[in-house]
């Protein structure tokens, strides 16, 4: 989830030429993502919401990657960022709920460190993908397919995790 979240944010520079506008928009779209995630997780549960938001972010990453115009790429990346932001915020609620109170702070710290590994790797993927060229010497491919694949893998792995909504937290 951290890999997807930071990957979409950091690849904004390769989506459009106006990097400052991209970063502003990438920050402002987090607000609806947080609001939607809060409502959806209370309504449908943490697990379904996280998987749904992550898969939807992956789909928009792929749409952004395949769209021919830069303006459209930015739009679809922004929509994907809304869903990635929502999924990332669900992780901070859902992951501590999976463990007993006595181990909650330790397991939250371990989960946070795992998210940081993803956020450390994301810039390298963006840089490596931006340095690549296709066989004709054309533009570098966008890193969105890598982030989408990681998001889909994460969603599949989460199918085995428990639902914690409306459960006893003692």
GROMACS .gro file of C-alpha atoms in nm, residues 19-110:
model
   92
   19UNK     CA    1   0.534   1.928  -1.171
   20UNK     CA    2   0.427   2.192  -0.917
   21UNK     CA    3   0.066   2.178  -1.031
   22UNK     CA    4   0.084   1.796  -1.031
   23UNK     CA    5   0.207   1.788  -0.673
   24UNK     CA    6  -0.058   2.037  -0.559
   25UNK     CA    7  -0.331   1.830  -0.722
   26UNK     CA    8  -0.185   1.508  -0.583
   27UNK     CA    9  -0.208   1.656  -0.234
   28UNK     CA   10  -0.557   1.804  -0.264
   29UNK     CA   11  -0.715   1.483  -0.397
   30UNK     CA   12  -0.624   1.304  -0.076
   31UNK     CA   13  -0.907   1.480   0.107
   32UNK     CA   14  -1.193   1.304  -0.076
   33UNK     CA   15  -0.997   0.979  -0.048
   34UNK     CA   16  -0.982   1.007   0.330
   35UNK     CA   17  -1.348   1.103   0.362
   36UNK     CA   18  -1.463   0.821   0.133
   37UNK     CA   19  -1.243   0.564   0.308
   38UNK     CA   20  -1.381   0.659   0.648
   39UNK     CA   21  -1.740   0.626   0.534
   40UNK     CA   22  -1.684   0.307   0.332
   41UNK     CA   23  -1.488   0.129   0.605
   42UNK     CA   24  -1.763   0.197   0.858
   43UNK     CA   25  -2.030   0.085   0.611
   44UNK     CA   26  -1.873  -0.216   0.439
   45UNK     CA   27  -1.587  -0.312   0.671
   46UNK     CA   28  -1.213  -0.260   0.658
   47UNK     CA   29  -1.125  -0.561   0.445
   48UNK     CA   30  -1.372  -0.503   0.161
   49UNK     CA   31  -1.300  -0.132   0.157
   50UNK     CA   32  -0.923  -0.177   0.146
   51UNK     CA   33  -0.936  -0.440  -0.128
   52UNK     CA   34  -1.186  -0.239  -0.330
   53UNK     CA   35  -0.993   0.086  -0.305
   54UNK     CA   36  -0.661  -0.081  -0.384
   55UNK     CA   37  -0.795  -0.265  -0.689
   56UNK     CA   38  -0.964   0.051  -0.815
   57UNK     CA   39  -0.640   0.247  -0.773
   58UNK     CA   40  -0.462  -0.024  -0.974
   59UNK     CA   41  -0.717   0.002  -1.253
   60UNK     CA   42  -0.673   0.380  -1.272
   61UNK     CA   43  -0.295   0.336  -1.275
   62UNK     CA   44  -0.330   0.116  -1.582
   63UNK     CA   45  -0.574   0.355  -1.749
   64UNK     CA   46  -0.333   0.642  -1.680
   65UNK     CA   47  -0.048   0.440  -1.827
   66UNK     CA   48  -0.235   0.360  -2.148
   67UNK     CA   49  -0.393   0.699  -2.209
   68UNK     CA   50  -0.230   0.875  -2.506
   69UNK     CA   51  -0.255   1.239  -2.387
   70UNK     CA   52  -0.067   1.379  -2.088
   71UNK     CA   53  -0.370   1.572  -1.961
   72UNK     CA   54  -0.571   1.251  -1.951
   73UNK     CA   55  -0.285   1.069  -1.781
   74UNK     CA   56  -0.282   1.330  -1.508
   75UNK     CA   57  -0.659   1.310  -1.463
   76UNK     CA   58  -0.659   0.930  -1.431
   77UNK     CA   59  -0.355   0.938  -1.203
   78UNK     CA   60  -0.536   1.186  -0.979
   79UNK     CA   61  -0.840   0.961  -0.962
   80UNK     CA   62  -0.611   0.667  -0.884
   81UNK     CA   63  -0.447   0.875  -0.610
   82UNK     CA   64  -0.788   0.930  -0.447
   83UNK     CA   65  -0.833   0.554  -0.414
   84UNK     CA   66  -0.470   0.492  -0.312
   85UNK     CA   67  -0.499   0.757  -0.039
   86UNK     CA   68  -0.816   0.596   0.092
   87UNK     CA   69  -0.654   0.253   0.095
   88UNK     CA   70  -0.344   0.384   0.271
   89UNK     CA   71  -0.553   0.542   0.546
   90UNK     CA   72  -0.747   0.217   0.594
   91UNK     CA   73  -0.419   0.036   0.661
   92UNK     CA   74  -0.356   0.257   0.964
   93UNK     CA   75  -0.695   0.162   1.108
   94UNK     CA   76  -0.717  -0.201   1.001
   95UNK     CA   77  -0.368  -0.332   1.078
   96UNK     CA   78  -0.362  -0.252   1.454
   97UNK     CA   79  -0.709  -0.402   1.491
   98UNK     CA   80  -0.582  -0.744   1.380
   99UNK     CA   81  -0.362  -0.792   1.685
  100UNK     CA   82  -0.425  -0.818   2.060
  101UNK     CA   83  -0.389  -0.502   2.265
  102UNK     CA   84  -0.069  -0.626   2.431
  103UNK     CA   85   0.109  -0.651   2.094
  104UNK     CA   86  -0.066  -0.368   1.909
  105UNK     CA   87   0.206  -0.103   1.936
  106UNK     CA   88   0.481  -0.344   1.830
  107UNK     CA   89   0.286  -0.481   1.533
  108UNK     CA   90   0.186  -0.130   1.425
  109UNK     CA   91   0.554  -0.031   1.428
  110UNK     CA   92   0.645  -0.338   1.222
   0.00000   0.00000   0.00000
